[in-house]
Amino acid sequence: MNTITVPVLHNPNGGPSIFTDETYSLEDYNGLFISSRIEAQNFRHRMSQPGYFSTWHVAGDPTLIIIRSGILRVSLRDGSDQDFKAGDLFIARDYLKEGFSFDEKIHGHTAAVIGDIPLQAVHIKLEKR
């Protein structure tokens, strides 16, 4: 069986944000390999200039982010970071569950546009939490 793996930014049990991989099965439809339908709420186009930087935050709702141009660097509390360039995608799912309050020393990630090319991306909201 064919599969596709997508990086997922999440915070298990309300703790620090981490990256893991999520694997989706792909079914063969006469040579076109496709996953089961995944519901989505809406999508938005995004553009950020080189030098853009966001402070520590969590995803508002689970969102699939597809990079069209530029490089987005996502940094985590443990000091690691991951760069996403044109053609890359990931799911931002590190939101706070009910009953949790944002702690600036524990939760979230930062995002920065690195290099000289503006970031263009598509944000697809997967669900309303």
PDB file of C-alpha atoms in Angstrom:
ATOM      1  CA  MET A   1       0.000   0.000   0.000  1.00  0.00           C
ATOM      2  CA  ASN A   2       1.220   3.527  -0.776  1.00  0.00           C
ATOM      3  CA  THR A   3       1.375   6.212   1.884  1.00  0.00           C
ATOM      4  CA  ILE A   4       2.268   9.869   2.275  1.00  0.00           C
ATOM      5  CA  THR A   5       3.833  11.338   5.412  1.00  0.00           C
ATOM      6  CA  VAL A   6       3.088  14.867   6.628  1.00  0.00           C
ATOM      7  CA  PRO A   7       4.950  16.717   9.421  1.00  0.00           C
ATOM      8  CA  VAL A   8       2.581  17.700  12.237  1.00  0.00           C
ATOM      9  CA  LEU A   9       3.256  20.408  14.832  1.00  0.00           C
ATOM     10  CA  HIS A  10       1.315  19.550  17.988  1.00  0.00           C
ATOM     11  CA  ASN A  11       1.489  19.653  21.772  1.00  0.00           C
ATOM     12  CA  PRO A  12       0.576  16.324  23.326  1.00  0.00           C
ATOM     13  CA  ASN A  13      -1.223  16.594  26.668  1.00  0.00           C
ATOM     14  CA  GLY A  14      -1.025  20.412  26.543  1.00  0.00           C
ATOM     15  CA  GLY A  15       2.772  20.463  26.873  1.00  0.00           C
ATOM     16  CA  PRO A  16       5.491  21.981  24.682  1.00  0.00           C
ATOM     17  CA  SER A  17       5.028  21.939  20.902  1.00  0.00           C
ATOM     18  CA  ILE A  18       6.825  19.189  18.990  1.00  0.00           C
ATOM     19  CA  PHE A  19       6.994  17.887  15.425  1.00  0.00           C
ATOM     20  CA  THR A  20       5.943  14.327  14.621  1.00  0.00           C
ATOM     21  CA  ASP A  21       4.906  12.666  11.375  1.00  0.00           C
ATOM     22  CA  GLU A  22       1.404  11.579  10.434  1.00  0.00           C
ATOM     23  CA  THR A  23       1.025   8.928   7.711  1.00  0.00           C
ATOM     24  CA  TYR A  24      -1.953   8.746   5.361  1.00  0.00           C
ATOM     25  CA  SER A  25      -2.840   5.686   3.277  1.00  0.00           C
ATOM     26  CA  LEU A  26      -3.232   6.226  -0.442  1.00  0.00           C
ATOM     27  CA  GLU A  27      -5.653   4.132  -2.475  1.00  0.00           C
ATOM     28  CA  ASP A  28      -4.964   3.259  -6.117  1.00  0.00           C
ATOM     29  CA  TYR A  29      -7.557   4.656  -8.519  1.00  0.00           C
ATOM     30  CA  ASN A  30      -6.128   3.460 -11.858  1.00  0.00           C
ATOM     31  CA  GLY A  31      -2.659   4.845 -11.190  1.00  0.00           C
ATOM     32  CA  LEU A  32      -3.844   7.944  -9.284  1.00  0.00           C
ATOM     33  CA  PHE A  33      -2.943   7.386  -5.637  1.00  0.00           C
ATOM     34  CA  ILE A  34      -5.183   9.401  -3.316  1.00  0.00           C
ATOM     35  CA  SER A  35      -6.069   9.529   0.377  1.00  0.00           C
ATOM     36  CA  SER A  36      -9.547   9.298   1.830  1.00  0.00           C
ATOM     37  CA  ARG A  37     -11.469  12.563   1.886  1.00  0.00           C
ATOM     38  CA  ILE A  38     -10.349  14.940   4.644  1.00  0.00           C
ATOM     39  CA  GLU A  39     -12.907  17.567   5.603  1.00  0.00           C
ATOM     40  CA  ALA A  40     -11.842  21.224   5.773  1.00  0.00           C
ATOM     41  CA  GLN A  41     -13.501  24.449   6.934  1.00  0.00           C
ATOM     42  CA  ASN A  42     -11.967  27.116   4.683  1.00  0.00           C
ATOM     43  CA  PHE A  43      -8.700  28.282   3.183  1.00  0.00           C
ATOM     44  CA  ARG A  44      -6.758  31.547   3.002  1.00  0.00           C
ATOM     45  CA  HIS A  45      -3.845  32.861   0.985  1.00  0.00           C
ATOM     46  CA  ARG A  46      -0.909  34.218   2.982  1.00  0.00           C
ATOM     47  CA  MET A  47       1.997  36.484   2.112  1.00  0.00           C
ATOM     48  CA  SER A  48       4.770  37.638   4.480  1.00  0.00           C
ATOM     49  CA  GLN A  49       7.854  39.671   3.612  1.00  0.00           C
ATOM     50  CA  PRO A  50      11.443  38.564   4.322  1.00  0.00           C
ATOM     51  CA  GLY A  51      12.278  39.334   7.950  1.00  0.00           C
ATOM     52  CA  TYR A  52       8.747  38.600   9.199  1.00  0.00           C
ATOM     53  CA  PHE A  53       8.848  37.104  12.709  1.00  0.00           C
ATOM     54  CA  SER A  54       6.049  36.008  15.018  1.00  0.00           C
ATOM     55  CA  THR A  55       6.514  35.745  18.760  1.00  0.00           C
ATOM     56  CA  TRP A  56       5.560  32.593  20.671  1.00  0.00           C
ATOM     57  CA  HIS A  57       2.062  31.413  19.812  1.00  0.00           C
ATOM     58  CA  VAL A  58      -0.002  28.272  19.174  1.00  0.00           C
ATOM     59  CA  ALA A  59      -2.214  27.428  16.208  1.00  0.00           C
ATOM     60  CA  GLY A  60      -5.732  28.823  16.511  1.00  0.00           C
ATOM     61  CA  ASP A  61      -7.317  25.814  14.808  1.00  0.00           C
ATOM     62  CA  PRO A  62      -5.690  22.773  13.172  1.00  0.00           C
ATOM     63  CA  THR A  63      -4.393  24.109   9.844  1.00  0.00           C
ATOM     64  CA  LEU A  64      -2.656  22.553   6.844  1.00  0.00           C
ATOM     65  CA  ILE A  65      -0.024  25.005   5.584  1.00  0.00           C
ATOM     66  CA  ILE A  66       1.306  24.620   2.027  1.00  0.00           C
ATOM     67  CA  ILE A  67       4.359  26.712   1.125  1.00  0.00           C
ATOM     68  CA  ARG A  68       4.231  28.173  -2.401  1.00  0.00           C
ATOM     69  CA  SER A  69       7.403  30.319  -2.278  1.00  0.00           C
ATOM     70  CA  GLY A  70       9.972  31.497   0.241  1.00  0.00           C
ATOM     71  CA  ILE A  71      11.160  29.729   3.390  1.00  0.00           C
ATOM     72  CA  LEU A  72       9.276  29.559   6.691  1.00  0.00           C
ATOM     73  CA  ARG A  73      11.298  28.581   9.757  1.00  0.00           C
ATOM     74  CA  VAL A  74       9.273  27.183  12.677  1.00  0.00           C
ATOM     75  CA  SER A  75      11.196  27.151  15.980  1.00  0.00           C
ATOM     76  CA  LEU A  76      10.289  25.197  19.095  1.00  0.00           C
ATOM     77  CA  ARG A  77      10.942  25.721  22.815  1.00  0.00           C
ATOM     78  CA  ASP A  78      13.585  22.981  22.852  1.00  0.00           C
ATOM     79  CA  GLY A  79      15.757  25.098  20.530  1.00  0.00           C
ATOM     80  CA  SER A  80      15.086  23.011  17.416  1.00  0.00           C
ATOM     81  CA  ASP A  81      13.666  24.426  14.227  1.00  0.00           C
ATOM     82  CA  GLN A  82      12.388  23.156  10.918  1.00  0.00           C
ATOM     83  CA  ASP A  83      12.464  24.986   7.589  1.00  0.00           C
ATOM     84  CA  PHE A  84       9.657  24.650   5.035  1.00  0.00           C
ATOM     85  CA  LYS A  85      10.238  25.760   1.428  1.00  0.00           C
ATOM     86  CA  ALA A  86       8.195  25.856  -1.773  1.00  0.00           C
ATOM     87  CA  GLY A  87       6.408  22.547  -2.223  1.00  0.00           C
ATOM     88  CA  ASP A  88       6.576  21.610   1.493  1.00  0.00           C
ATOM     89  CA  LEU A  89       3.564  21.322   3.747  1.00  0.00           C
ATOM     90  CA  PHE A  90       2.806  20.688   7.397  1.00  0.00           C
ATOM     91  CA  ILE A  91      -0.116  20.629   9.795  1.00  0.00           C
ATOM     92  CA  ALA A  92      -0.136  23.152  12.674  1.00  0.00           C
ATOM     93  CA  ARG A  93      -2.107  21.498  15.455  1.00  0.00           C
ATOM     94  CA  ASP A  94      -0.444  22.812  18.639  1.00  0.00           C
ATOM     95  CA  TYR A  95      -3.507  24.556  20.013  1.00  0.00           C
ATOM     96  CA  LEU A  96      -4.417  24.685  23.707  1.00  0.00           C
ATOM     97  CA  LYS A  97      -7.196  22.414  24.835  1.00  0.00           C
ATOM     98  CA  GLU A  98      -9.996  23.692  27.030  1.00  0.00           C
ATOM     99  CA  GLY A  99      -8.799  24.316  30.561  1.00  0.00           C
ATOM    100  CA  PHE A 100      -5.220  25.168  29.554  1.00  0.00           C
ATOM    101  CA  SER A 101      -3.844  28.712  29.617  1.00  0.00           C
ATOM    102  CA  PHE A 102      -0.971  29.847  27.412  1.00  0.00           C
ATOM    103  CA  ASP A 103       2.292  29.754  29.364  1.00  0.00           C
ATOM    104  CA  GLU A 104       5.016  31.804  27.638  1.00  0.00           C
ATOM    105  CA  LYS A 105       7.706  29.503  29.063  1.00  0.00           C
ATOM    106  CA  ILE A 106       6.123  26.219  27.890  1.00  0.00           C
ATOM    107  CA  HIS A 107       3.720  26.540  24.964  1.00  0.00           C
ATOM    108  CA  GLY A 108       3.955  27.439  21.337  1.00  0.00           C
ATOM    109  CA  HIS A 109       6.323  28.035  18.485  1.00  0.00           C
ATOM    110  CA  THR A 110       7.702  30.997  16.553  1.00  0.00           C
ATOM    111  CA  ALA A 111       7.668  31.463  12.794  1.00  0.00           C
ATOM    112  CA  ALA A 112      10.073  33.495  10.666  1.00  0.00           C
ATOM    113  CA  VAL A 113      10.493  34.146   6.966  1.00  0.00           C
ATOM    114  CA  ILE A 114      14.167  33.605   6.212  1.00  0.00           C
ATOM    115  CA  GLY A 115      16.081  34.486   3.062  1.00  0.00           C
ATOM    116  CA  ASP A 116      15.258  37.157   0.489  1.00  0.00           C
ATOM    117  CA  ILE A 117      12.074  35.727  -1.045  1.00  0.00           C
ATOM    118  CA  PRO A 118       8.617  36.679   0.290  1.00  0.00           C
ATOM    119  CA  LEU A 119       6.654  33.782   1.738  1.00  0.00           C
ATOM    120  CA  GLN A 120       3.520  32.793  -0.105  1.00  0.00           C
ATOM    121  CA  ALA A 121       1.454  30.030   1.429  1.00  0.00           C
ATOM    122  CA  VAL A 122      -2.024  28.574   1.560  1.00  0.00           C
ATOM    123  CA  HIS A 123      -3.623  27.951   4.978  1.00  0.00           C
ATOM    124  CA  ILE A 124      -6.388  25.331   4.964  1.00  0.00           C
ATOM    125  CA  LYS A 125      -8.334  25.181   8.231  1.00  0.00           C
ATOM    126  CA  LEU A 126      -9.004  21.499   8.845  1.00  0.00           C
ATOM    127  CA  GLU A 127     -11.471  21.807  11.700  1.00  0.00           C
ATOM    128  CA  LYS A 128     -12.998  24.225  14.147  1.00  0.00           C
ATOM    129  CA  ARG A 129     -12.064  23.196  17.645  1.00  0.00           C
TER     130      ARG A 129
END
